[in-house]
XYZ file of C-alpha atoms in Angstrom:
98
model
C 46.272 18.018 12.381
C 44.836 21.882 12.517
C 43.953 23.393 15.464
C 40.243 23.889 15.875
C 40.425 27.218 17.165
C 43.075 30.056 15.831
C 44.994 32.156 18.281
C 43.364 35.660 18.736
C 44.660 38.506 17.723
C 45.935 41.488 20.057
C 42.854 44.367 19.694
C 43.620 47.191 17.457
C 43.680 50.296 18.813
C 41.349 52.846 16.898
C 42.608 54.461 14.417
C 43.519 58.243 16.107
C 41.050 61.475 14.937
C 42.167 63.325 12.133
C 43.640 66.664 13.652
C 41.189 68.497 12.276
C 38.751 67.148 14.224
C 40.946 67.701 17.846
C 40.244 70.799 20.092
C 43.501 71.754 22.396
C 43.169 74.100 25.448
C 45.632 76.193 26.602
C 45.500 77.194 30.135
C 47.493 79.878 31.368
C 47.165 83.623 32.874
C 47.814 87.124 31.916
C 51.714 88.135 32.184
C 53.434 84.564 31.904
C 55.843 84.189 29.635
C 55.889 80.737 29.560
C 51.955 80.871 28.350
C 52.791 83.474 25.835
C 55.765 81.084 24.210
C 53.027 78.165 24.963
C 50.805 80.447 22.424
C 52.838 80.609 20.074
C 53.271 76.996 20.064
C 50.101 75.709 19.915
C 48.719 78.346 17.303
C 51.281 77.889 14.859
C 50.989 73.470 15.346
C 47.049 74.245 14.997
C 47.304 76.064 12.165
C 49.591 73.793 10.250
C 47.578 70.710 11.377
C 43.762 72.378 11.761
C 43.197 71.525 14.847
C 41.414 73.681 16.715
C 42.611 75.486 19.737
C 40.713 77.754 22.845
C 42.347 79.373 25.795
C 41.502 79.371 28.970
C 42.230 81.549 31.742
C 43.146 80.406 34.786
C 42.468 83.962 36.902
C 38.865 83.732 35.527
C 37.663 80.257 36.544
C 38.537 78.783 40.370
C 38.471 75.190 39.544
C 41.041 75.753 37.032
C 43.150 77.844 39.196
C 42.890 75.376 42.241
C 43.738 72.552 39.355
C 46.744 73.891 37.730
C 47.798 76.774 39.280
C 51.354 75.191 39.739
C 51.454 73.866 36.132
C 50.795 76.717 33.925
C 50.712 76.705 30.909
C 49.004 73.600 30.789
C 47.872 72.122 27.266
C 44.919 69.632 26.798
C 44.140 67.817 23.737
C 40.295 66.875 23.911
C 40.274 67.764 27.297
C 42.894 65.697 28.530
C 46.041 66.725 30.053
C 48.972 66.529 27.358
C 51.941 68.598 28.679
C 52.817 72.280 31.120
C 54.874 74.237 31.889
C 57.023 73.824 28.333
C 54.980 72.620 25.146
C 57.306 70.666 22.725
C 55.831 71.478 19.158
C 56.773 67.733 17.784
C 54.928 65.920 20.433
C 52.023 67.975 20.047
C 52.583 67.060 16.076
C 52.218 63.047 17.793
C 49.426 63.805 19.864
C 47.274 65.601 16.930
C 48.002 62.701 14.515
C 49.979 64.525 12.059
């Protein structure tokens, strides 16, 4: 006897944007060190994946500073939060889909 109806499958997630197609933020301020090693982070993971990346900073927009003034440098990949403080170059590699 076969059952009449099959079990369902889990969902699939969708397949994750090409990283060329991803926009990550930095957020930091003038005179941090820990947003000038972010930098260099996420430009050299943007250029070797072509994602594109903008900074923002944080002494030049209040919501920003009221939002992560305690965080900085704070990355965002398509406008979500992804990491601060330290950016780990392999994770950003994960979250860019490369």
């Amino acid at each position: 006897m076969t059952p009449l109806l099959r079990p369902r499958r889990p969902a699939r997630e969708p397949a994750p944007k090409p990283a060329a197609g991803r926009l990550v933020t930095l957020i930091g301020r003038p005179g941090c060190h820990l947003c000038e090693a972010a930098r260099e982070v996420v430009a050299g993971v943007c250029a070797e994946t072509g994602a594109a990346w903008e900074e923002k900073d944080i002494t030049e927009d209040a919501e920003l500073h009221r939002r992560y003034r305690e965080q900085i440098p704070v990355v965002l990949v398509d406008g979500r939060q992804h990491d601060f403080w330290r950016v780990d170059p392999e994770r950003l590699r994960r979250a860019l889909g490369a």
